[in-house]
XYZ file of C-alpha atoms in Angstrom:
708
model
C 151.281 82.146 129.876
C 154.328 83.369 128.377
C 155.105 86.239 131.097
C 154.884 83.471 133.775
C 157.913 81.714 132.306
C 160.235 84.498 131.882
C 163.197 85.335 134.431
C 162.566 88.680 136.030
C 166.090 89.801 135.465
C 167.333 88.631 131.967
C 163.373 88.730 130.374
C 164.151 85.647 128.667
C 162.453 82.212 128.934
C 163.762 80.615 132.323
C 167.228 78.439 131.778
C 168.071 76.332 135.017
C 165.563 78.291 137.382
C 166.086 78.107 141.039
C 163.670 78.780 143.653
C 164.405 81.379 146.045
C 162.751 81.288 149.554
C 160.212 84.047 148.705
C 158.809 81.484 146.105
C 160.107 83.514 143.154
C 162.442 82.015 140.322
C 165.527 83.237 138.534
C 167.722 81.688 136.242
C 170.898 80.227 137.569
C 173.220 82.562 135.493
C 171.117 85.508 136.612
C 171.327 84.527 140.277
C 175.319 85.393 140.267
C 174.588 88.703 138.776
C 172.236 89.772 141.696
C 174.340 88.273 144.289
C 175.628 91.051 146.760
C 178.715 90.915 148.722
C 179.553 92.164 152.362
C 182.622 94.141 153.091
C 184.226 91.660 155.172
C 185.325 89.221 152.539
C 188.700 88.453 151.801
C 189.242 86.086 148.747
C 187.745 85.905 145.459
C 184.810 83.469 145.046
C 185.722 80.518 143.272
C 183.245 78.449 140.914
C 183.654 74.775 140.276
C 181.917 72.699 137.911
C 180.169 69.546 138.941
C 179.975 67.468 135.789
C 177.243 65.432 137.510
C 175.211 68.086 139.259
C 172.380 69.527 137.766
C 173.975 73.105 137.823
C 177.147 74.920 138.400
C 177.366 76.088 142.025
C 179.228 78.780 143.493
C 181.539 77.884 146.376
C 180.293 80.476 148.788
C 181.292 81.183 152.093
C 179.958 79.245 155.379
C 178.961 82.518 157.156
C 175.563 84.103 156.502
C 175.165 87.746 155.944
C 173.838 89.701 159.002
C 170.090 89.581 158.575
C 167.380 91.764 160.255
C 165.147 89.004 161.188
C 165.469 85.363 162.330
C 164.141 84.163 158.856
C 167.295 85.475 157.012
C 165.356 88.269 155.237
C 166.425 91.876 155.437
C 166.533 95.149 153.526
C 168.880 96.221 150.833
C 169.934 99.254 149.090
C 169.346 98.746 145.127
C 172.117 99.943 142.886
C 171.890 101.612 139.617
C 172.617 98.944 137.250
C 169.602 97.425 135.364
C 169.082 94.091 133.474
C 167.586 93.935 129.806
C 164.260 93.448 131.418
C 164.572 96.592 133.606
C 164.972 95.062 136.994
C 167.936 96.586 139.259
C 170.949 93.924 139.477
C 174.198 93.899 141.181
C 177.811 93.395 139.996
C 178.776 89.597 139.872
C 180.706 88.405 143.100
C 184.551 88.475 142.531
C 186.321 89.838 145.599
C 184.248 88.954 148.580
C 183.215 85.787 150.317
C 180.352 86.916 152.627
C 177.348 87.056 150.179
C 173.650 87.448 150.202
C 170.974 87.346 147.462
C 168.138 89.986 146.791
C 165.096 88.888 144.935
C 164.498 91.210 141.881
C 160.658 91.170 142.295
C 159.786 91.479 146.011
C 163.258 93.033 146.800
C 163.851 90.664 149.933
C 167.308 89.578 150.643
C 168.550 86.180 151.957
C 171.631 85.227 153.103
C 173.833 82.364 151.628
C 175.097 79.677 154.127
C 178.184 77.287 153.664
C 176.502 75.785 150.674
C 176.034 79.095 148.651
C 173.755 78.769 145.810
C 173.567 74.943 146.617
C 171.043 75.756 149.201
C 168.512 76.755 146.826
C 166.465 73.896 145.136
C 165.951 73.835 141.332
C 162.461 74.300 139.954
C 162.437 71.355 137.905
C 158.654 71.786 137.510
C 158.955 75.181 135.990
C 162.147 73.888 133.815
C 159.594 71.053 132.221
C 156.784 73.626 131.459
C 159.283 75.755 129.995
C 160.673 73.106 127.660
C 157.343 72.006 126.580
C 156.199 75.506 125.953
C 159.398 76.042 123.824
C 158.544 72.654 121.863
C 154.709 73.754 121.290
C 156.187 77.159 120.086
C 158.456 75.462 117.638
C 155.799 72.896 116.564
C 153.275 75.753 115.646
C 155.577 77.963 113.887
C 154.282 78.583 110.413
C 156.163 76.532 107.473
C 155.624 76.752 103.789
C 157.306 73.210 103.132
C 158.705 70.649 105.397
C 162.233 71.434 105.360
C 161.878 75.306 105.038
C 163.900 77.454 107.707
C 162.424 80.577 109.482
C 162.988 83.613 107.553
C 164.324 87.012 108.523
C 161.634 89.218 109.521
C 163.344 92.399 108.579
C 164.584 91.871 104.934
C 162.864 94.440 102.739
C 162.905 91.842 99.801
C 163.349 88.202 99.239
C 164.003 87.363 102.974
C 166.673 85.166 103.705
C 166.850 82.293 106.186
C 167.211 83.724 109.778
C 170.426 83.125 111.696
C 169.503 84.205 115.239
C 166.446 85.136 117.081
C 166.314 87.607 120.200
C 164.317 86.246 123.030
C 163.620 89.729 124.551
C 162.754 91.252 120.952
C 160.962 88.012 119.875
C 162.342 89.090 116.245
C 164.045 86.693 113.904
C 167.319 88.121 112.164
C 169.609 87.131 109.234
C 173.225 88.231 109.804
C 173.020 91.521 107.752
C 169.847 92.417 109.711
C 171.097 91.681 112.974
C 174.293 93.671 112.404
C 172.471 96.649 111.129
C 169.243 96.536 113.570
C 170.361 94.665 116.416
C 174.010 95.325 117.033
C 175.647 93.509 120.041
C 176.311 96.677 121.731
C 174.968 99.545 123.681
C 171.394 98.760 125.593
C 171.120 95.582 123.203
C 174.397 94.034 124.284
C 172.769 92.261 127.147
C 169.865 90.566 124.880
C 170.132 87.115 124.417
C 170.485 85.904 120.779
C 169.715 82.091 120.164
C 169.681 80.036 117.064
C 166.216 80.067 115.313
C 164.080 77.020 115.700
C 164.042 74.708 112.724
C 160.503 74.115 111.027
C 159.182 70.702 111.778
C 158.728 68.371 108.880
C 155.171 67.221 108.177
C 155.754 63.712 109.172
C 156.721 64.805 112.659
C 153.828 67.096 112.745
C 151.461 64.140 111.811
C 152.854 61.782 114.097
C 150.547 60.708 116.900
C 151.235 62.770 120.066
C 153.176 65.243 118.020
C 153.655 68.725 119.553
C 152.298 70.239 116.416
C 148.859 69.377 117.706
C 148.887 71.409 120.820
C 146.373 73.946 119.685
C 144.615 76.640 121.800
C 147.580 77.333 123.996
C 147.745 73.739 125.518
C 151.016 72.258 126.155
C 151.970 68.804 125.476
C 151.644 66.225 128.292
C 154.409 65.976 130.608
C 157.069 63.273 129.994
C 158.508 60.999 132.795
C 161.690 62.359 134.289
C 164.386 61.192 136.757
C 163.461 61.482 140.288
C 164.496 64.543 142.214
C 167.386 64.056 144.540
C 168.145 65.827 147.635
C 170.205 68.841 147.792
C 172.071 67.712 150.965
C 172.115 63.911 150.000
C 172.607 63.564 146.490
C 172.341 59.863 146.373
C 168.934 60.024 148.314
C 165.667 60.656 146.264
C 162.998 62.802 148.007
C 160.188 60.663 149.790
C 158.822 62.603 152.258
C 157.576 66.163 152.980
C 158.270 68.414 155.827
C 155.352 70.099 156.992
C 157.268 72.404 159.026
C 159.933 73.653 156.609
C 157.359 73.273 153.554
C 159.921 71.339 151.656
C 160.390 67.808 150.376
C 163.143 65.963 152.186
C 164.871 62.552 151.866
C 165.076 59.488 154.524
C 168.803 60.791 155.748
C 167.270 64.154 156.496
C 164.828 62.685 158.826
C 167.397 60.576 160.490
C 170.346 63.082 160.795
C 169.481 66.392 159.673
C 167.372 69.462 160.698
C 164.161 67.763 159.990
C 164.451 64.979 162.367
C 162.139 66.524 165.137
C 159.903 68.162 162.380
C 156.326 67.075 161.604
C 156.715 65.076 158.002
C 154.076 63.378 155.773
C 154.402 61.195 152.893
C 155.440 62.752 149.534
C 152.482 61.334 147.460
C 149.715 62.231 150.210
C 151.207 65.817 150.225
C 151.307 65.863 146.306
C 147.904 64.882 146.142
C 146.707 67.183 148.846
C 148.181 70.358 147.116
C 147.020 69.277 143.952
C 143.721 69.144 145.399
C 144.205 72.445 146.977
C 145.296 74.168 143.886
C 142.296 72.479 141.860
C 139.881 73.950 144.172
C 141.646 77.279 144.127
C 141.418 77.479 140.561
C 137.849 76.784 140.529
C 137.272 79.877 142.299
C 139.615 81.723 140.112
C 138.058 80.315 137.281
C 134.765 81.730 138.358
C 136.244 85.279 139.094
C 137.928 84.994 135.452
C 134.412 84.102 133.946
C 132.951 86.869 135.623
C 135.803 89.220 134.666
C 135.203 88.396 131.004
C 131.518 89.007 131.185
C 132.022 92.412 133.207
C 134.491 93.362 130.372
C 131.780 92.494 127.640
C 129.458 94.591 129.703
C 131.718 97.490 129.914
C 132.395 97.311 126.102
C 128.910 96.899 125.493
C 128.477 100.125 127.756
C 130.894 102.069 125.713
C 128.788 101.458 122.606
C 125.441 102.326 124.664
C 127.224 105.404 126.051
C 128.290 106.724 122.481
C 124.853 105.930 121.101
C 122.988 107.652 124.030
C 125.100 110.412 124.222
C 124.507 111.409 120.139
C 120.897 110.647 120.820
C 121.024 112.833 123.897
C 122.794 115.573 122.065
C 120.279 115.781 119.241
C 117.461 115.758 121.495
C 119.265 118.874 123.593
C 119.806 120.881 120.282
C 116.211 120.056 119.142
C 114.995 121.365 122.550
C 117.135 124.576 122.447
C 116.145 124.916 118.771
C 112.353 124.970 119.574
C 113.216 127.566 122.168
C 115.050 129.606 119.851
C 112.259 129.183 117.290
C 109.608 130.143 119.684
C 111.687 133.107 120.832
C 112.145 134.006 116.883
C 108.350 134.018 116.428
C 107.733 136.053 119.328
C 110.314 138.437 118.365
C 108.509 138.790 115.032
C 105.201 139.388 116.737
C 106.687 142.178 118.913
C 108.575 143.596 115.957
C 104.891 143.693 114.300
C 103.584 145.551 117.302
C 106.479 148.049 117.320
C 106.137 148.634 113.265
C 102.419 149.162 113.783
C 103.119 151.822 116.819
C 105.737 153.507 114.524
C 103.570 153.728 111.496
C 100.699 155.039 113.822
C 102.799 157.762 115.093
C 104.170 158.745 111.749
C 100.732 159.011 110.204
C 99.345 161.278 113.166
C 102.467 163.465 113.073
C 102.200 163.736 109.188
C 98.537 164.593 109.369
C 99.146 167.185 111.918
C 101.845 168.604 109.652
C 99.479 168.841 106.869
C 96.780 170.171 108.692
C 98.905 172.954 110.619
C 100.529 173.834 107.286
C 97.309 174.370 105.439
C 96.059 176.562 108.573
C 99.264 178.389 108.793
C 98.969 179.276 104.962
C 95.682 180.334 105.440
C 96.571 182.400 108.378
C 99.560 184.204 106.611
C 97.536 185.006 103.775
C 94.804 186.509 105.902
C 97.645 188.585 107.688
C 98.998 189.819 104.502
C 95.678 190.877 103.352
C 95.037 192.574 106.589
C 98.331 194.273 106.207
C 97.495 195.600 102.903
C 93.944 197.073 104.061
C 95.661 198.816 107.026
C 97.669 200.749 104.204
C 94.564 202.214 102.742
C 93.681 205.991 103.406
C 90.141 205.749 102.365
C 88.156 205.704 105.694
C 84.733 205.050 104.266
C 86.278 202.138 102.036
C 88.181 200.720 104.907
C 84.720 200.739 107.346
C 82.868 198.960 104.530
C 84.965 195.875 105.233
C 86.620 196.289 108.530
C 83.644 194.638 110.502
C 83.772 191.490 108.267
C 87.693 191.452 108.591
C 87.715 191.705 112.439
C 85.343 188.972 112.715
C 87.436 186.949 110.347
C 90.576 187.532 112.095
C 89.184 186.864 115.281
C 87.806 183.525 114.052
C 91.111 182.605 112.595
C 92.583 183.298 116.336
C 89.888 180.974 117.777
C 90.999 178.275 115.276
C 94.637 178.261 117.540
C 92.908 176.770 120.518
C 95.031 175.282 123.311
C 96.746 172.137 122.268
C 96.508 172.844 118.528
C 100.240 173.680 118.651
C 100.957 170.645 120.735
C 102.108 167.207 119.173
C 99.306 164.522 119.453
C 102.061 162.157 119.803
C 105.494 161.857 121.451
C 108.717 160.274 119.904
C 108.932 158.003 122.635
C 107.282 154.360 122.447
C 105.113 153.629 125.359
C 106.079 149.994 124.937
C 108.190 148.118 127.705
C 109.454 144.573 127.155
C 110.371 143.128 130.644
C 113.133 140.225 129.839
C 114.434 140.010 133.534
C 112.274 136.943 134.425
C 112.662 135.250 131.170
C 116.467 135.899 131.091
C 116.773 134.265 134.604
C 114.582 131.444 133.796
C 117.128 131.004 130.684
C 120.071 131.089 132.881
C 118.537 128.583 135.587
C 117.790 126.282 132.758
C 119.461 122.960 133.598
C 119.187 119.110 133.701
C 116.845 117.752 136.247
C 118.590 114.937 138.146
C 117.246 111.535 137.422
C 114.710 110.321 134.855
C 111.396 111.948 134.767
C 108.818 109.833 136.268
C 105.464 109.223 134.740
C 103.480 108.954 138.437
C 102.421 111.688 140.966
C 105.566 113.525 142.278
C 106.497 116.170 144.635
C 106.420 119.536 142.978
C 109.673 121.095 141.761
C 111.539 123.812 143.131
C 109.806 127.304 142.878
C 111.277 130.238 141.053
C 111.889 133.228 143.038
C 110.814 136.495 141.224
C 113.979 138.456 142.116
C 112.516 141.780 140.233
C 109.904 141.680 143.056
C 112.002 140.631 145.818
C 112.948 143.430 147.859
C 113.560 144.833 151.567
C 112.249 148.170 152.983
C 113.124 149.372 156.640
C 112.934 146.004 158.387
C 110.555 144.252 156.319
C 110.973 141.790 153.405
C 108.766 141.015 150.592
C 109.434 137.919 148.639
C 107.562 136.645 145.381
C 107.937 133.330 143.680
C 106.190 131.149 141.052
C 105.698 127.458 140.284
C 108.308 126.524 137.463
C 106.696 123.205 135.861
C 103.259 122.001 136.938
C 103.518 118.305 138.695
C 100.947 115.850 137.882
C 99.708 116.235 141.404
C 98.814 119.759 142.079
C 100.600 122.084 144.390
C 98.699 122.669 147.660
C 101.021 125.233 149.132
C 104.270 126.887 149.759
C 106.826 126.994 152.893
C 108.972 130.280 153.152
C 112.106 129.947 155.356
C 114.206 132.869 156.401
C 117.201 132.689 158.677
C 118.092 134.731 161.803
C 120.006 137.460 159.474
C 123.232 136.360 160.888
C 123.815 133.465 159.033
C 122.039 130.873 161.674
C 119.372 128.188 161.121
C 116.421 128.775 158.824
C 112.775 129.031 160.361
C 109.198 128.809 158.699
C 107.864 132.182 158.458
C 104.865 131.477 156.202
C 102.903 128.413 154.885
C 100.198 128.904 152.484
C 98.883 129.095 148.998
C 100.016 132.505 148.233
C 103.010 133.455 146.088
C 103.673 136.823 147.804
C 104.533 137.191 151.174
C 105.847 140.330 153.280
C 107.635 139.587 156.521
C 107.764 142.251 159.180
C 109.583 142.745 162.381
C 113.082 141.931 161.029
C 116.591 143.111 162.207
C 117.697 146.479 160.908
C 121.241 146.094 159.041
C 121.001 142.556 158.879
C 121.239 140.199 155.669
C 118.583 137.585 155.499
C 118.748 134.446 153.468
C 115.368 133.246 151.970
C 114.201 130.005 150.391
C 110.749 128.701 149.356
C 109.572 125.169 148.866
C 106.378 123.687 147.460
C 104.189 120.753 148.796
C 101.451 118.570 147.550
C 99.720 115.368 148.503
C 102.834 113.337 147.592
C 105.294 115.198 149.785
C 107.358 118.404 150.006
C 109.481 119.455 147.012
C 113.401 120.614 146.881
C 114.074 124.340 147.892
C 114.294 127.051 145.619
C 117.621 128.937 145.039
C 118.421 131.395 147.764
C 118.033 135.001 147.696
C 119.592 137.495 150.007
C 118.000 140.711 151.249
C 119.469 143.284 153.271
C 117.137 145.412 155.516
C 117.660 149.370 156.077
C 120.714 150.374 158.156
C 118.742 152.862 160.101
C 115.218 152.782 161.021
C 112.206 154.835 159.201
C 109.027 154.513 160.840
C 106.029 156.593 162.101
C 103.382 156.806 165.059
C 101.160 153.805 164.933
C 97.540 154.492 165.085
C 96.383 151.017 165.474
C 97.879 150.834 168.921
C 97.323 154.417 170.028
C 95.007 155.693 172.842
C 91.716 156.951 171.264
C 92.447 160.171 172.678
C 95.932 160.330 170.613
C 95.439 162.484 167.556
C 97.963 161.949 164.597
C 98.607 164.071 161.695
C 101.348 164.818 159.070
C 101.264 161.101 157.590
C 101.396 159.692 161.598
C 104.480 161.757 161.974
C 103.003 164.395 164.533
C 101.347 163.755 167.529
C 99.018 165.631 169.940
C 96.417 164.609 172.474
C 92.691 165.692 173.337
C 92.916 164.873 177.007
C 94.485 166.559 179.844
C 95.713 163.312 181.071
C 98.768 161.455 179.567
C 98.247 159.242 176.894
C 100.664 156.843 175.205
C 101.379 156.231 171.589
C 103.806 153.608 170.059
C 106.030 153.486 167.019
C 105.591 151.169 164.182
C 109.122 149.978 164.308
C 110.039 147.169 166.640
C 113.678 146.430 167.794
C 115.280 143.386 169.223
C 118.963 143.913 168.639
C 121.441 146.361 167.495
C 121.647 150.290 168.133
C 118.927 152.568 167.211
C 118.465 156.460 167.288
C 115.490 158.874 166.611
C 114.375 162.270 167.908
C 111.240 164.130 169.006
C 110.846 167.627 168.017
C 108.527 169.814 170.230
C 106.143 171.862 168.387
C 103.832 173.082 170.989
C 104.597 173.379 174.820
C 101.734 175.211 177.102
C 101.619 175.324 180.908
C 104.790 173.305 181.706
C 103.558 169.626 181.179
C 105.688 166.571 181.604
C 105.797 164.555 178.363
C 107.715 161.344 178.377
C 109.923 159.599 175.737
C 111.395 156.083 175.498
C 110.723 152.592 174.518
C 107.891 150.146 175.682
C 106.506 146.647 175.279
C 103.648 146.191 172.765
C 101.236 145.713 175.758
C 102.218 148.484 177.874
C 99.310 150.687 179.496
C 98.074 153.454 177.167
C 96.219 155.499 179.524
C 98.829 156.803 182.026
C 102.409 158.253 181.581
C 105.102 156.414 180.115
C 107.310 154.472 182.548
C 104.645 153.907 185.274
C 104.134 150.255 184.404
C 106.933 147.491 184.352
C 106.542 147.410 180.750
C 108.038 150.719 179.813
C 111.276 152.530 180.180
C 111.153 156.408 179.663
C 112.577 159.694 180.385
C 109.837 162.601 181.647
C 111.022 165.990 181.316
C 109.532 169.583 182.046
C 110.894 172.990 181.570
C 113.708 172.794 184.059
C 114.405 169.042 184.972
C 114.325 165.426 183.673
C 114.130 162.140 185.274
C 114.236 158.532 184.385
C 111.187 156.494 185.055
C 110.424 152.717 185.148
C 107.799 150.814 186.980
C 106.840 154.047 188.593
C 110.427 154.529 190.064
C 112.269 157.897 189.631
C 115.974 157.928 189.205
C 118.567 159.819 187.608
C 117.360 163.379 188.164
C 119.211 165.785 185.696
C 119.216 169.687 185.149
C 117.767 170.845 182.081
C 114.354 170.998 180.540
C 112.548 171.579 177.455
C 110.360 174.325 175.621
C 108.841 174.940 172.134
C 111.403 173.886 169.436
C 113.559 171.496 171.858
C 114.493 168.190 170.428
C 114.675 165.120 172.620
C 116.793 162.083 171.237
C 116.524 158.455 172.235
C 119.437 155.967 171.912
C 118.627 152.416 172.335
C 121.624 150.005 172.643
C 120.112 146.537 172.742
C 123.845 145.245 172.822
C 125.069 146.913 175.843
C 121.363 147.024 177.349
C 121.355 150.578 178.007
C 119.001 153.750 177.278
C 120.777 156.996 176.541
C 118.714 160.388 176.284
C 119.781 163.800 174.581
C 117.945 167.020 175.272
C 119.172 169.708 172.575
C 122.071 167.099 172.115
C 123.173 167.311 175.737
C 123.464 163.932 176.722
C 121.868 162.285 179.659
C 122.757 158.803 180.619
C 123.281 155.891 179.531
C 121.333 154.008 182.027
C 121.721 150.224 181.961
C 118.951 147.490 182.479
C 119.402 143.895 183.010
C 115.975 143.256 181.897
C 116.259 145.150 178.604
C 115.607 141.880 176.543
C 113.147 141.106 173.821
C 111.270 143.344 171.527
C 110.869 147.109 172.041
C 108.970 149.654 170.017
C 109.553 153.763 170.508
C 106.870 155.294 172.508
C 105.872 158.786 173.815
C 103.301 159.838 176.378
C 101.846 163.468 176.363
C 98.649 165.361 177.038
C 96.888 168.265 175.085
C 99.446 170.893 176.110
C 102.193 169.175 173.935
C 102.603 168.583 170.258
C 105.550 166.857 168.984
C 106.760 165.540 165.517
C 108.948 162.286 165.206
C 112.151 162.218 163.279
C 113.663 159.149 161.991
C 116.083 157.773 159.677
C 118.903 159.531 161.507
C 122.548 158.449 162.130
C 123.970 157.738 165.667
C 125.264 160.510 167.762
C 129.104 160.679 166.825
C 129.891 160.003 170.379
C 128.407 156.866 170.468
C 128.850 155.284 166.823
C 130.577 151.660 166.961
């Protein structure tokens, strides 16, 4: 409660407090410090003493300071001076008559009228509470004997009686310590030094109703005081309450003052009413304070619980990681044992082979030396006696060095491969699960993508995954999702129990984001982490035997096509295009009797038993040995000179961005030709008869004149 009883300017307990219009209180002496003058003043402000009055007033000017609102409040510009309590203050009024007052707490200013500070009421209630608080503090001060004075708190040895007390520092000083530790200069010059309270005697403390019995911070009961008098009519006591001005008034104020036409009520009635309101409000505040105390206890207990749970969880985490390290150490020992066995086996095999080869080499060398000595003999009969046996022996020795006898039985390399990628990925993805683990059935956890298996080839993507932790309710299947290759929305491309899936028909030169989730009887689990797969920049494909006409003959791994019929037959490619720019070529390997092969693109359901381009599902250029035409839906357009022969190449450029088809005969450009209905999915297509054989060339870069 002490903070409520301190002046915001000087920081000491209130002395002669006055009540400002903003409901804040300031000591009377401090009010003079925070008074501000207007530049229109002419004569110094005079102060007069009113011996019978409650406080020493300043005789202020009759004119009010210019105010921003009708209430008399306005803005102010604070100066750099500060009170001992840290609040900005203003120099005392000495040279001007037009004055205003600024509250040091809410910084609102009010103009002084002709009454000056006399217009601010004295807060007698606060003054009475401060007096009782000081009496209670003096009474509860420790005393070793009934007449012992308060001792200095800064003396090192044998403390002497204190002579002063600083109200800001709340410390008792003797004269020597005060001069040494609290000099009256510098920032300490504005501190208020007062005589120390005398210790109460035991008789006074034991007297009935003594102030010393006020334990627990309760002040002694208030004593009767002289009734307060009206500020404007000092001879009149307050008897009524102006409801409009929210202030007590006397009878003369009602008869001749500004409150004559205001709504007034009796002072006792309003006193009881406001006491009742404060009591009711205090009940609510008391409940909130009780809740706040319980909440603080809860928070303090939580601090201890967090500390204990943190230590326990850290120990658990260390134990789990240590168990993983221990398991890895055991597995490392097993693997090292396998490596050691493999090494010892290889060493034994090599050593045995060295020993065997050394023995055979020694035998062979000895036999060779013996044969050389035999060859030196000049006795034919003696030589012929042993030559047959010696020849057989040499041949037998030669046969011992059969194929493979001089090759090592084992290699220096170890045919052991340790794949740690998946384990390393699992370790790197090791993290805490959000929330507590439930004992009942739950949705399956996020699957783990097998990055070493996930790949993209041509315009297909293969993804593989596995379950991480088996849930209580078994997994029923997986849902694989891919975006559109351009960072768009995801779509489902597979739903089933398999953990490997290949998605065909993707766009070339596109990056696809893929993710997978599992589901069971409880529901659908969370998504896995996203993997990015990039398709090939250019298309690699061949002819498709599954969609070709039965008269089509495919060889060279389906790269070369011919036909067994004299009629034109259609064969499609294995690639499908729906966006981007694509280029491929067809080389003429055989060309007899000037047929008209056709090259272009088609829908998957185009007619296969007629020339390409005769229906509305194909766009093609057919060409003979002299000229070429573009054909779609049996309509012939864009005739151009220049034909084909054996060894010629026909290039097809499909631009689905511009919706155009361009053909190249031996690198000579024909087109482009635009089509509004060139939307959807298209596959490369060729039509030919038995007089033509052609080979498909793919994975080519775009012609330089058409590169974006």
